[in-house]
Short mmCIF file of C-alpha atoms in Angstrom, two decimals:
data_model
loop_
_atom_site.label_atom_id
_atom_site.label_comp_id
_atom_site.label_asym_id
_atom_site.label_seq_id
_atom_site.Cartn_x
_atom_site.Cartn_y
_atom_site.Cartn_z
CA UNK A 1 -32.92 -44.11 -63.28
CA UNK A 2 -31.84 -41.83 -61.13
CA UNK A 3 -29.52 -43.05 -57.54
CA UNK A 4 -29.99 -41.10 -54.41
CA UNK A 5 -27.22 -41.43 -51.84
CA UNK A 6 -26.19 -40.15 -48.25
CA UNK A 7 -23.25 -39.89 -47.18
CA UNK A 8 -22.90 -38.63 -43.80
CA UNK A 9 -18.65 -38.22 -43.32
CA UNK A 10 -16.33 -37.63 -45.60
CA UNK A 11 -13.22 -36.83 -43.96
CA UNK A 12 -11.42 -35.75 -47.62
CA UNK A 13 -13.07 -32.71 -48.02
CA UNK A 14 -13.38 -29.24 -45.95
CA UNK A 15 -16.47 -27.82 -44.60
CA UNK A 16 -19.13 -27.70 -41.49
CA UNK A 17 -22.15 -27.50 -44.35
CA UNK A 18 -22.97 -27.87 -47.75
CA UNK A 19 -25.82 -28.18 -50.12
CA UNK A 20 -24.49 -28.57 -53.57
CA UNK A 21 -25.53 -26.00 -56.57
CA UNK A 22 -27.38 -23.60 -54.35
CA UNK A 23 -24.58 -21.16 -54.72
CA UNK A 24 -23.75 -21.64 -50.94
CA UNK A 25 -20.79 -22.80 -49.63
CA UNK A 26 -19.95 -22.65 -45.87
CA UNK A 27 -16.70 -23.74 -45.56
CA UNK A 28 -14.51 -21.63 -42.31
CA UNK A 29 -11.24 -23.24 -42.92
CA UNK A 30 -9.37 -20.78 -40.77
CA UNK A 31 -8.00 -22.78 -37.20
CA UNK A 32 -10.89 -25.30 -37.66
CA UNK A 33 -11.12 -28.92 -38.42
CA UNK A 34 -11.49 -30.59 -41.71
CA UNK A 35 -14.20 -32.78 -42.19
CA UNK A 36 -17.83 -31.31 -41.06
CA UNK A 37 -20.74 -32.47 -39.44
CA UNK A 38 -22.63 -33.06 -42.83
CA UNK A 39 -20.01 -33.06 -45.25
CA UNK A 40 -22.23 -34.12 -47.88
CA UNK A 41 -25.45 -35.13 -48.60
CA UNK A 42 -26.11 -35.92 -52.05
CA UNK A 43 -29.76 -36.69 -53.68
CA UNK A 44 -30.87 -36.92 -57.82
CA UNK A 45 -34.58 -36.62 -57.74
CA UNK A 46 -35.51 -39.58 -59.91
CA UNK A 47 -38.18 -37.75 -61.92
CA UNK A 48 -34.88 -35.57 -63.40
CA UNK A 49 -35.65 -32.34 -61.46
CA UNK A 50 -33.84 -31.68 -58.53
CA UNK A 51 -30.99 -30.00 -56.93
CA UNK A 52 -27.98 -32.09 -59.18
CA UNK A 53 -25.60 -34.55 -57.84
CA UNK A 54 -23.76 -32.40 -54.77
CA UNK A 55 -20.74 -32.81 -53.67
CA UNK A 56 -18.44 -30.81 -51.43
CA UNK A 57 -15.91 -29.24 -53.30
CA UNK A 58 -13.82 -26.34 -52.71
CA UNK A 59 -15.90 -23.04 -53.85
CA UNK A 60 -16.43 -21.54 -57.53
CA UNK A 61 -14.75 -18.23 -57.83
CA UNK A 62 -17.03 -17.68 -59.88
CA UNK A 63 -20.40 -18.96 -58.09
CA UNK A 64 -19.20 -18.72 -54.34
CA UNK A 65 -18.79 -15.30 -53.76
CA UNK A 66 -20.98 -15.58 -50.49
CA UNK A 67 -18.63 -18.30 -49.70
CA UNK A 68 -15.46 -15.96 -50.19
CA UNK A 69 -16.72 -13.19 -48.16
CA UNK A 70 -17.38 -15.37 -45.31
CA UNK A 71 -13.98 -16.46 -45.48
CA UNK A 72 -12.67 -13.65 -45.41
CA UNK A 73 -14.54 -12.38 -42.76
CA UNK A 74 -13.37 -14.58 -40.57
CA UNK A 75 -9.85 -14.07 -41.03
CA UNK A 76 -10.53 -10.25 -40.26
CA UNK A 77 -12.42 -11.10 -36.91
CA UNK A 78 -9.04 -13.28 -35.98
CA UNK A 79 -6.92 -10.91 -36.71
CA UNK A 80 -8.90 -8.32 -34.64
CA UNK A 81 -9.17 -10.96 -31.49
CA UNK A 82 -5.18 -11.80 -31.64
CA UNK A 83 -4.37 -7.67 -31.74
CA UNK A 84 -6.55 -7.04 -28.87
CA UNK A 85 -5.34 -9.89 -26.91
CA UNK A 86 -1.59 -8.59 -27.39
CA UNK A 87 -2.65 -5.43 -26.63
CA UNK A 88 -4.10 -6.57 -23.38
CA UNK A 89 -0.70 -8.40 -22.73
CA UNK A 90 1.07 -5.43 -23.44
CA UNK A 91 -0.35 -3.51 -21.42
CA UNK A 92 0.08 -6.03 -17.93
CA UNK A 93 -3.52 -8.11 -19.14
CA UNK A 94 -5.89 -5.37 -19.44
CA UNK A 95 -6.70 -4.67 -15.60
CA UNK A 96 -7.65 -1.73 -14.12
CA UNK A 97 -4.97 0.99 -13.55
CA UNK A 98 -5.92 3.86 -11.73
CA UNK A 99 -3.58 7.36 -12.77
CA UNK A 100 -4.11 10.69 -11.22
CA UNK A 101 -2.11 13.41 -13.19
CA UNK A 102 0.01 15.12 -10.64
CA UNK A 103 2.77 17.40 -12.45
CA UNK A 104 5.01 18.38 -9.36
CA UNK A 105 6.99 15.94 -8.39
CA UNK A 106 7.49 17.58 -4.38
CA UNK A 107 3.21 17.64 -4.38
CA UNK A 108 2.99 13.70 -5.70
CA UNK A 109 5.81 12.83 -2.77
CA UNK A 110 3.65 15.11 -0.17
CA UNK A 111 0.15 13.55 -1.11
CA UNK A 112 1.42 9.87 -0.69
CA UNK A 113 3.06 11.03 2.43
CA UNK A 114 -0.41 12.35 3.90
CA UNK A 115 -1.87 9.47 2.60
CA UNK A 116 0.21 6.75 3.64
CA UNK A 117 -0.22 8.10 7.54
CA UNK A 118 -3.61 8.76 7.61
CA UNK A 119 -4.65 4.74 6.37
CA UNK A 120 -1.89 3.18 8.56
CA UNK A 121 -2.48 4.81 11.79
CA UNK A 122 -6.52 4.99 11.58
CA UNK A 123 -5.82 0.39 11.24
CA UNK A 124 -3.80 0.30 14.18
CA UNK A 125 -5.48 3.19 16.21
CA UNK A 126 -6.63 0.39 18.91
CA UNK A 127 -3.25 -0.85 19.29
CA UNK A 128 -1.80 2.54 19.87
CA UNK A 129 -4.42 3.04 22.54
CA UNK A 130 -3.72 0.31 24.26
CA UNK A 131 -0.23 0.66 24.07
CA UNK A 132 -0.54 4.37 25.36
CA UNK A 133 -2.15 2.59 28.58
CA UNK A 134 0.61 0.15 28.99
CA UNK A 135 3.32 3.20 28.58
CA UNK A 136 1.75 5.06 31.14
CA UNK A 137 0.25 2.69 33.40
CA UNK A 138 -3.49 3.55 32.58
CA UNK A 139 -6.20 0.71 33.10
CA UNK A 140 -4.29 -2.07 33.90
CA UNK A 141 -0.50 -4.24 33.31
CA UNK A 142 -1.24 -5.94 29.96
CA UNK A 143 -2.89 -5.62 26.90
CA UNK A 144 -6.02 -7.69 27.56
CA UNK A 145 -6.71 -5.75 31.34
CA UNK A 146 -6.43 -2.43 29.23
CA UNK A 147 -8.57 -3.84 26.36
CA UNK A 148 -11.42 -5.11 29.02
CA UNK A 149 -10.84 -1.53 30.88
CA UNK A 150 -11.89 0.31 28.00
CA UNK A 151 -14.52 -1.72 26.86
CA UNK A 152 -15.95 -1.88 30.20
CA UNK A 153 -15.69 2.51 30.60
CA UNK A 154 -15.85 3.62 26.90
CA UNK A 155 -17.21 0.80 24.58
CA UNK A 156 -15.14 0.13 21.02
CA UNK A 157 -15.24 4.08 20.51
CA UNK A 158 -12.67 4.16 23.56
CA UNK A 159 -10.19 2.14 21.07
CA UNK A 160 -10.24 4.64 18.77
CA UNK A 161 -10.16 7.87 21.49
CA UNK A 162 -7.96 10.43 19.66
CA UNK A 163 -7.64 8.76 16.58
CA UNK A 164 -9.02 11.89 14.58
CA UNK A 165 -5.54 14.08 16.58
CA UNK A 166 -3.61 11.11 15.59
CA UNK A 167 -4.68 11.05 11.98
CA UNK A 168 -4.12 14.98 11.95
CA UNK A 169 -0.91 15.07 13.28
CA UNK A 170 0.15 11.96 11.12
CA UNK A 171 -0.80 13.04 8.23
CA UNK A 172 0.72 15.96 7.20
CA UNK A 173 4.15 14.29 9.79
CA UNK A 174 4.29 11.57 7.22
CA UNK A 175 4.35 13.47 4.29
CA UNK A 176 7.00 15.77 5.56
CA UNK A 177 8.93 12.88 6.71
CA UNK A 178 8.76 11.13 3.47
CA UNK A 179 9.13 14.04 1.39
CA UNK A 180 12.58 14.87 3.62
CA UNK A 181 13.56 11.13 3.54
CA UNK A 182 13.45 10.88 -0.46
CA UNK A 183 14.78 14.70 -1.07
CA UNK A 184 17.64 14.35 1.10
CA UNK A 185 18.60 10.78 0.06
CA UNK A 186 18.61 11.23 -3.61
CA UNK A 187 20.78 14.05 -3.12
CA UNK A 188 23.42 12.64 -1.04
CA UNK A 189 23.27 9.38 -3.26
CA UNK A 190 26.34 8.81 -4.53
CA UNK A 191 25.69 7.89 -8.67
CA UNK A 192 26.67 4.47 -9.96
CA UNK A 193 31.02 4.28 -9.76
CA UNK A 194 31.03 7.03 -7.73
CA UNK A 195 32.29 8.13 -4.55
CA UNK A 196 30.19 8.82 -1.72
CA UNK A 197 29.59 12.23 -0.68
CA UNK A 198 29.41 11.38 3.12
CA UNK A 199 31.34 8.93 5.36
CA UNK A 200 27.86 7.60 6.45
CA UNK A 201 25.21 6.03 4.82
CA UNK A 202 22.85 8.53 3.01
CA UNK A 203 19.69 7.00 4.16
CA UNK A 204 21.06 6.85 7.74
CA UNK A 205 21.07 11.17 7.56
CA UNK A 206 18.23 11.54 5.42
CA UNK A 207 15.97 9.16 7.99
CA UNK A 208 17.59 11.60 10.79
CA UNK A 209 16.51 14.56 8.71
CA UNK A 210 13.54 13.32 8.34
CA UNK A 211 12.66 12.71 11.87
CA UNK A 212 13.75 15.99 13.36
CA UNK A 213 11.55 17.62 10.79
CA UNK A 214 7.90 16.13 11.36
CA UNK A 215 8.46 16.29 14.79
CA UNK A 216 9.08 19.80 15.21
CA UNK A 217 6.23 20.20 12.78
CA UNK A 218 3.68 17.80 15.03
CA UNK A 219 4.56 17.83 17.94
CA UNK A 220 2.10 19.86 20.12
CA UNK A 221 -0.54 17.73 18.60
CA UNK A 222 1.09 14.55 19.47
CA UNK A 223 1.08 15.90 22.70
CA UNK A 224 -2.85 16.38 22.98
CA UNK A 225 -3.44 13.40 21.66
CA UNK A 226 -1.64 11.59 24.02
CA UNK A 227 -3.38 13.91 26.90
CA UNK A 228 -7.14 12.93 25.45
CA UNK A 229 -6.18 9.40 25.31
CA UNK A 230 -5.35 8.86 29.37
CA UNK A 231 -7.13 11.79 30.59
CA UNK A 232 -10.62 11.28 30.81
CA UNK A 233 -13.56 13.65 30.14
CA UNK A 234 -10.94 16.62 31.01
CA UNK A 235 -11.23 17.95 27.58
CA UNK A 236 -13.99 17.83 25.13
CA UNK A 237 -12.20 18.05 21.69
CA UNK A 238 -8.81 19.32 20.19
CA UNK A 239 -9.32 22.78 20.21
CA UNK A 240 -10.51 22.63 23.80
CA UNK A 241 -7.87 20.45 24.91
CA UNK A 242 -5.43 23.18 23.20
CA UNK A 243 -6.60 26.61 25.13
CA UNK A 244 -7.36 24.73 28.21
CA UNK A 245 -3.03 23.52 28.08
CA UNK A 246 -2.28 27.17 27.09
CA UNK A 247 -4.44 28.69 29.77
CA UNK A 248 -3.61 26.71 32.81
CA UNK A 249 0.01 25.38 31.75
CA UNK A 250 1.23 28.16 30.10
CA UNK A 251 2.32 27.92 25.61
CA UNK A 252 5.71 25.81 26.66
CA UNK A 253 3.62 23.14 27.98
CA UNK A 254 2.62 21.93 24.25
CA UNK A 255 6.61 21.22 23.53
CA UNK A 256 7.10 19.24 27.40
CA UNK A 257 9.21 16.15 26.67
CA UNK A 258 10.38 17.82 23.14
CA UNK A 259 14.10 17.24 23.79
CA UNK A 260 13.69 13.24 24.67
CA UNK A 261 11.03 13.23 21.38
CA UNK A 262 13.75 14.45 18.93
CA UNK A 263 16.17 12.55 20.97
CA UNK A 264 14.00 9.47 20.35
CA UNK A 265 12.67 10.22 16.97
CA UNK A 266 16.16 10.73 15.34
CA UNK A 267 17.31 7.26 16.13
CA UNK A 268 14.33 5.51 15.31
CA UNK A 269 13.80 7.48 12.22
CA UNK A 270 16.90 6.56 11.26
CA UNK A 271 17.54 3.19 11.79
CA UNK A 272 14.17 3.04 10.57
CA UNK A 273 14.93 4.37 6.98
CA UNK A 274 18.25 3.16 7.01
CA UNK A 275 16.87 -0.60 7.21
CA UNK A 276 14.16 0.06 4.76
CA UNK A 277 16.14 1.17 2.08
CA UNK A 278 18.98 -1.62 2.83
CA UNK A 279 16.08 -4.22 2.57
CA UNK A 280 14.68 -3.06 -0.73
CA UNK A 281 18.58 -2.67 -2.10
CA UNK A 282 19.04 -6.43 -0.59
CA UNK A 283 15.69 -7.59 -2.49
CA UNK A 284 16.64 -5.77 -6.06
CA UNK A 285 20.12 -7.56 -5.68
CA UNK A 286 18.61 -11.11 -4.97
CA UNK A 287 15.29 -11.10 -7.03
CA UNK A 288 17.46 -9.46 -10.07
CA UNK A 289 14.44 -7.07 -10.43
CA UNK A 290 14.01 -3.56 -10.58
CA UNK A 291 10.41 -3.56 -9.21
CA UNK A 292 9.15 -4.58 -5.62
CA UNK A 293 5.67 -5.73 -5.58
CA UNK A 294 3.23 -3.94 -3.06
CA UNK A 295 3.28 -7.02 -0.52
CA UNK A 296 7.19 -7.55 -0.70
CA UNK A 297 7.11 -3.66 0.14
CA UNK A 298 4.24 -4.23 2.78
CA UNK A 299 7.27 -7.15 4.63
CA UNK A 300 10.20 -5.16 4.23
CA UNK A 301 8.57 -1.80 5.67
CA UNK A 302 7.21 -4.26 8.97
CA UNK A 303 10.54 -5.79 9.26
CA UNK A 304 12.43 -1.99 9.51
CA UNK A 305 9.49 -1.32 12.01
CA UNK A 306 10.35 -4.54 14.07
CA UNK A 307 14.27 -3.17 14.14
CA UNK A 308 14.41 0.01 14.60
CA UNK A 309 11.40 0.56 17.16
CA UNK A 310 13.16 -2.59 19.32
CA UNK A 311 16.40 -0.56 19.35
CA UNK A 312 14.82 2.78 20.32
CA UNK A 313 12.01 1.62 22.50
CA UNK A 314 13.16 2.78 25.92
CA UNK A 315 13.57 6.46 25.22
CA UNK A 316 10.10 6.30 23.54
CA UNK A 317 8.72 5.13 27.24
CA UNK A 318 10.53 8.13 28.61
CA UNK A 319 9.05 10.40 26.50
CA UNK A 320 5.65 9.10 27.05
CA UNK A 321 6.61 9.90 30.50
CA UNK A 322 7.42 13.03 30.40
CA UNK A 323 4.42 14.20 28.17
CA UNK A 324 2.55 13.11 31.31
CA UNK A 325 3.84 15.28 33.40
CA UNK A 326 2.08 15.29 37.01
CA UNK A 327 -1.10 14.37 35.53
CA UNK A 328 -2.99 12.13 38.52
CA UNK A 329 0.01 12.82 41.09
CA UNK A 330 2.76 10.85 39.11
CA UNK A 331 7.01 12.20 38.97
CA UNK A 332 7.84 15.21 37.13
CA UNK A 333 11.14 14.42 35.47
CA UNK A 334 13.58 17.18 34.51
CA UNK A 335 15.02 15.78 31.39
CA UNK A 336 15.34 12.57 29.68
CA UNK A 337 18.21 11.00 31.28
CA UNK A 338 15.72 11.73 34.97
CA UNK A 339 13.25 10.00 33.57
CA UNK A 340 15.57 6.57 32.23
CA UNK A 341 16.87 6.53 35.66
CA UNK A 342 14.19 6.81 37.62
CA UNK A 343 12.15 4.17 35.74
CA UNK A 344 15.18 1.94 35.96
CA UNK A 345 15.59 2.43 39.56
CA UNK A 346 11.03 2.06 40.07
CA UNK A 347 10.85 -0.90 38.38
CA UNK A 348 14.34 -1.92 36.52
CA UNK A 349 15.33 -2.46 32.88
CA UNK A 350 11.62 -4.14 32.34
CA UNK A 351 10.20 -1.33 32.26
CA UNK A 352 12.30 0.57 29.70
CA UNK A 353 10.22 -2.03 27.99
CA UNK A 354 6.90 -2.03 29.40
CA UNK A 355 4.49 -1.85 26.27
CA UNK A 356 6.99 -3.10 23.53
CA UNK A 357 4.56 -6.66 22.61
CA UNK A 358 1.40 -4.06 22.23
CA UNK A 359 4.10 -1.18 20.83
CA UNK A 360 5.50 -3.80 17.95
CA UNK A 361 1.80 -5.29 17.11
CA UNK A 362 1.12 -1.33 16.43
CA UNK A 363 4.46 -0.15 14.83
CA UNK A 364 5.46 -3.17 12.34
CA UNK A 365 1.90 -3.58 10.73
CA UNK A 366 1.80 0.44 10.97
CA UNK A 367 5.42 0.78 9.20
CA UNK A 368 4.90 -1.50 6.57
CA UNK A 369 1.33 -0.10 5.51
CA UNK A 370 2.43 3.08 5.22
CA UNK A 371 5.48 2.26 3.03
CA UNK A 372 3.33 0.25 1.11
CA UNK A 373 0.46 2.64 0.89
CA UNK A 374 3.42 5.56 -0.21
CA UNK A 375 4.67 3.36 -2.74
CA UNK A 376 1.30 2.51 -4.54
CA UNK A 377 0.10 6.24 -4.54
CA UNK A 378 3.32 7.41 -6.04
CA UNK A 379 2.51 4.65 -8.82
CA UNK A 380 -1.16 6.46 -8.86
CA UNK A 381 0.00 9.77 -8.95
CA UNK A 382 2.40 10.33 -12.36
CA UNK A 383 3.26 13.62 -14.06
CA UNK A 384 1.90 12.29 -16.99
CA UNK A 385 -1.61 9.85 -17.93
CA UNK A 386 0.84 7.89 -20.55
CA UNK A 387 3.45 7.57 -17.95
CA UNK A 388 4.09 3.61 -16.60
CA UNK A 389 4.25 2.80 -13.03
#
């Protein structure tokens, strides 16, 4: 008689399925577990026809070729997975990277200039209004009186009164500046062991360089921006805040207050530069890497803004002042030094710093966006599509 038996583990042999003698053998023995679910089931039909006595055995060259093929599919499938997993961590885990094939070198510097000014000064646009105010002594002696006088006259469009100058004139400033800064730098660089070319710090001159060239570039349009930001439905746009200055005041009138602007720019721009580039020579020296992540650029370009715009911040209220001019009955100054003095002697050294809280909430975030904003876009703009960040 025949003996029918079922045997539902058997840990000594390899497979998830089997029925014996049916010329199918499942068996994936590549990274899985031994034993299977069913690893055998065995049954003699006791009339003498059946299926045999199965077992689970390892496959018949000869009678498992379905078996073999499987097995070797498998492997191929693995082997696909693992390359395309170490491709992925080759290449910084397969996220997005955006590249834009720029071939010049000058042009990839300019556009992540332009585009570096135009985001950071559009996000702090309401702070620079407000800060305008407080320079000038428009709408009120703090931030939230000026905040509540424009919202109360103009609505949230009153925050952002001028922005489109601003964004014009920074734009194209920026990516001049930049474009100077970098040029400039890597050319009075000294090389590693050598000798420096000049008994200053090259990023001290280049950030000078820098800063007398946008603003001789910009500045009649800083100039009308400033004058559509305090006065008040006196001109209707750009253009017609442009021939009305011309017409009345005469072509000079756009470059009023130019000599305390450069005066004021060069310092800032270059204690500005200066401290960014000692910051991100600081970080490479204590991180021990060659790379500076976008928010470790993002602190370091805030934290040159904090320094430099503290130390130059009273001949940037001058300026302001003398951009004014006798608009609604206030002092005509003749020069710079006029215009320190007689602010000093009006309301003391407070007021060479009237506007710095509003002035540093605007120029740290402002500094540090744009630095980072210029550093990602020249990682987005490469001469070639194969070429790594």
């Amino acid at each position: 008689m025949g003996k029918t038996g079922i045997q539902l583990f058997d840990d000594s042999r390899n497979g998830l399925f089997c029925v014996s003698d049916l010329g199918c053998d499942w068996s994936l023995t590549s990274g899985y577990p031994v034993g299977g679910l069913f690893a055998s089931v065995n049954q003699t039909n006791p009339l003498g026809s059946g299926f045999g006595s199965g077992s689970l055995s390892s496959p018949d060259p000869s009678n498992g070729s379905l078996s073999a093929q499987l097995n070797g599919k498998v492997e191929e499938w693995e082997e696909v997975v693992n390359g395309e997993k170490k491709k992925k961590k080759k290449n910084g885990g397969g996220g997005l990277k955006l590249k834009i094939k720029v071939g010049n070198p000058s042009l990839r510097r300019l556009i992540s200039g332009a585009v570096a000014g135009a985001v950071s000064r559009t996000v702090v646009a309401p702070l620079e209004t407000i800060r305008t105010h407080l320079m000038v002594g428009s709408g009120g002696n703090s931030s939230t009186e000026v905040f509540g006088d424009i919202m109360k006259h103009e609505g949230w469009t009153g925050l952002f009164r001028g922005n489109l100058v601003n964004v014009i004139r920074v734009a194209p400033a920026r990516a001049v500046e930049l474009f100077v800064f970098e040029t400039v730098n890597k050319k009075l660089s000294p090389e590693h062991g050598e000798q420096s070319k000049i008994p200053i710090p090259a990023s001290l001159l280049a950030g000078a360089c820098a800063g007398v060239s946008q603003t001789l570039l910009t500045y009649p349009l800083e100039l009308v921006k400033t004058r559509l930001t305090i006065q008040r439905g006196v001109y209707k746009g750009i253009f017609d805040a442009f021939v009305k200055i011309i017409r009345e005041e005469g072509p000079t009138e756009l470059y009023r207050g130019l000599a305390p602007s450069l005066i004021g720019v060069v310092p800032y721009a270059a204690t500005n530069y200066f401290a960014y580039d000692s910051l991100r020579k600081a970080y490479r020296s204590f991180s021990k890497q060659e790379k500076i992540g976008n928010i470790e650029t993002l602190l370091i370009g805030s934290l040159a803004g904090a320094l430099s715009s503290t130390a130059t911040f009273p001949l940037e209220v001058a300026r302001k002042h003398m951009q004014v001019g006798a608009v609604s009955g206030r002092v005509v100054y003749k020069n710079m030094l006029d215009a320190l003095v007689s602010i000093l002697e009006h309301e003391g050294i407070l007021g060479w710093y009237k506007g710095l809280g509003p002035s540093c909430l605007k120029l740290v975030p402002a500094a540090g966006i744009s630095f980072m904003c210029y550093e990602a876009c020249k990682k987005i703009l490469v001469e070639n599509s194969n070429q790594e960040a």
